[in-house]
Short mmCIF file of C-alpha atoms in Angstrom, two decimals:
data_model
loop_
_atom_site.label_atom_id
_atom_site.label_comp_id
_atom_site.label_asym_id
_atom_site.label_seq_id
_atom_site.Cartn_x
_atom_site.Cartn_y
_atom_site.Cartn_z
CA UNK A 1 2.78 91.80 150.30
CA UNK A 2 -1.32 91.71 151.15
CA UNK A 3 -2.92 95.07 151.00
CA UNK A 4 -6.35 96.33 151.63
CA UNK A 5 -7.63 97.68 148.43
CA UNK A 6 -9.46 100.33 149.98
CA UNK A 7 -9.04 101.82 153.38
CA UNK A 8 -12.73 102.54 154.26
CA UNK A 9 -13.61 98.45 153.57
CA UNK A 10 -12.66 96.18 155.98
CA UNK A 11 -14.12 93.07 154.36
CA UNK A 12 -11.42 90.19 153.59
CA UNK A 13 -12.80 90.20 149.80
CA UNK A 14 -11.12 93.60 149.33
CA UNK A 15 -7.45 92.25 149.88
CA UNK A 16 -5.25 91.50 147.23
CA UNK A 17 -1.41 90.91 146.89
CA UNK A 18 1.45 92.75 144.75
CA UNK A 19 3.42 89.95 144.31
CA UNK A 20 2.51 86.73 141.73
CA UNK A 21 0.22 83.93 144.27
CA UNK A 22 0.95 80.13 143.10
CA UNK A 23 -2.25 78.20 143.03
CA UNK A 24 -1.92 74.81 143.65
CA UNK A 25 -4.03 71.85 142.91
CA UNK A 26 -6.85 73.33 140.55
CA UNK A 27 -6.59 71.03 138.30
CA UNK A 28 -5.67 67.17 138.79
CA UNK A 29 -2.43 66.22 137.04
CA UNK A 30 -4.26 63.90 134.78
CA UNK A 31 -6.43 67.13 133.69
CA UNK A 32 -2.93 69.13 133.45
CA UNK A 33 -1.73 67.01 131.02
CA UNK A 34 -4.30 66.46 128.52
CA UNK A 35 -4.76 70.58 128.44
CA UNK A 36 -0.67 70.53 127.93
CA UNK A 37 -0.86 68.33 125.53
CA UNK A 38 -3.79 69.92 123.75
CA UNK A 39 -1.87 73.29 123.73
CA UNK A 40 1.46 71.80 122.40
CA UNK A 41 0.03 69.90 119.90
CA UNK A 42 -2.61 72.68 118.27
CA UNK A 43 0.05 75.73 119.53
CA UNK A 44 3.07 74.05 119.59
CA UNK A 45 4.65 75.64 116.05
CA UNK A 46 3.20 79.14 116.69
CA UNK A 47 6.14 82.21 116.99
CA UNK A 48 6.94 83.56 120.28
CA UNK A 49 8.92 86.07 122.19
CA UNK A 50 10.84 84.92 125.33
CA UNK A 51 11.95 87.56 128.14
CA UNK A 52 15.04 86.74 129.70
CA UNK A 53 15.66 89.10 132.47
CA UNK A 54 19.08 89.03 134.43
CA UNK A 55 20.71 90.62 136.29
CA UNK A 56 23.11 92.18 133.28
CA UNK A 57 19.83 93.40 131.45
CA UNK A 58 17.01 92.01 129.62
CA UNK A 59 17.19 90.25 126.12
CA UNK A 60 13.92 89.24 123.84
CA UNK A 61 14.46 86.21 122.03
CA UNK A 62 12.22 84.85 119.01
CA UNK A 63 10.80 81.67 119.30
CA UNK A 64 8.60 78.61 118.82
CA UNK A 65 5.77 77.81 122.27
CA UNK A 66 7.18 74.07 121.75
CA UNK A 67 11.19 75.18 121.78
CA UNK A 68 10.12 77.86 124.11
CA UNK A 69 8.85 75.83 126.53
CA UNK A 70 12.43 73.90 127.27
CA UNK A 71 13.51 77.59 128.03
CA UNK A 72 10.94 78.26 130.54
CA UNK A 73 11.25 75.36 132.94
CA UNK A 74 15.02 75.86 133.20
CA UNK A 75 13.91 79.60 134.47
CA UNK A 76 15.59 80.29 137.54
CA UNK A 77 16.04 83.17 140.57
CA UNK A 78 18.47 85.96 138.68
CA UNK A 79 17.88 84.30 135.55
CA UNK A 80 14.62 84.39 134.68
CA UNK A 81 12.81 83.48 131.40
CA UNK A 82 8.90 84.82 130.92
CA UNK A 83 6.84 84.28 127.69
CA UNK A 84 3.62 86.12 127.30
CA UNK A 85 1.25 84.72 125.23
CA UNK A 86 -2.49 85.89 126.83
CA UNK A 87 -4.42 85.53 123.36
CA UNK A 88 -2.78 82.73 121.87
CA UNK A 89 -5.84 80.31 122.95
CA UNK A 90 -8.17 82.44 121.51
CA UNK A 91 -6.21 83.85 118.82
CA UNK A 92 -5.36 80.35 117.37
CA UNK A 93 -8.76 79.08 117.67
CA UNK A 94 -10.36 82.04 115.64
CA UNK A 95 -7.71 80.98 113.07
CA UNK A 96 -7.88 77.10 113.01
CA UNK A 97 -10.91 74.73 111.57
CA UNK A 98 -13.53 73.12 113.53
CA UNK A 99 -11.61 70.25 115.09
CA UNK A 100 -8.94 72.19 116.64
CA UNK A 101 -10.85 75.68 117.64
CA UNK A 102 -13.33 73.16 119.43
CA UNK A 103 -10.38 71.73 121.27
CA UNK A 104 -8.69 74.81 121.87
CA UNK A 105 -12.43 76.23 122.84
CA UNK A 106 -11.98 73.34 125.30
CA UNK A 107 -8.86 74.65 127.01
CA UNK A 108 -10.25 78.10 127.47
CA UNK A 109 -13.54 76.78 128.81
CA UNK A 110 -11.45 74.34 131.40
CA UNK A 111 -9.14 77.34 132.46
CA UNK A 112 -11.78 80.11 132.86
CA UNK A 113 -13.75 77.23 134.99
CA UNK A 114 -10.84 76.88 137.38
CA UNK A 115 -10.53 80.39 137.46
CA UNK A 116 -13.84 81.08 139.08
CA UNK A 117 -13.69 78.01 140.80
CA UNK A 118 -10.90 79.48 142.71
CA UNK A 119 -11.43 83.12 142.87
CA UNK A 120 -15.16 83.00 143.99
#
C-alpha cells in the first residue's frame, strides 16, 4: 500500500510503501554471482538463525548461511522461511584478515552503490 509520509507535502519523494518493493535488475546477473559467490565462500560456515513462519506458529532454527540458504529458496506463500543477517558483511570483515575483509569490503561497497543508485 503507497502512502504519503506526510499530509502537508505533496511532493512524490515523500511516498513510501508498507509492504516489501522487489527491485529488479540492479545488478547484472554476472555481477550477482560473483557477490554470491564472494559471500558463500568468505560467509558460507558462519551460524545463523532461520524464521520459519506458518501458519501453525513460528519456529527459529539454528543454522549455517551455506545450509541456510537451500532453506530460503524453497520459501513459499504460508510457509515462509526469513534469515536476518544485516551485519554479517561487516561483522565478518572486522573479524577476517586482509584478503577476505577487502573482498567482503567489496560486497558492501557494490551493495551500498546500488542502493543509492536506485533510491536517488
Amino acid at each position: 500500500e503507497k502512502r504519503q509520509s506526510s499530509p502537508s507535502n505533496n511532493d512524490d519523494d515523500s511516498w513510501f510503501y508498507e509492504t516489501p518493493v522487489i527491485v529488479e535488475g540492479a545488478l547484472s546477473v554476472a555481477e550477482c554471482e560473483t557477490l554470491c559467490d564472494t559471500i558463500i565462500s568468505e560467509c558460507g560456515s558462519i551460524e545463523i538463525d532461520l524464521q520459519r513462519k506458518r501458519s501453525l506458529g513460528t519456529d527459529i532454527y539454528p543454522t549455517t548461511l551455506d545450509q541456510g540458504l537451500d532453506f530460503l529458496m524453497s520459501s513459499k506463500h504460508g510457509d515462509s522461511i526469513f534469515a536476518f543477517c544485516e551485519g554479517l558483511l561487516q561483522d565478518t570483515a572486522n573479524e577476517k584478515q586482509s584478503d577476505s575483509a577487502k573482498r567482503l569490503e567489496t560486497v558492501q561497497n557494490t551493495l551500498c552503490q546500488c542502493r543509492e543508485k536506485i533510491f536517488q
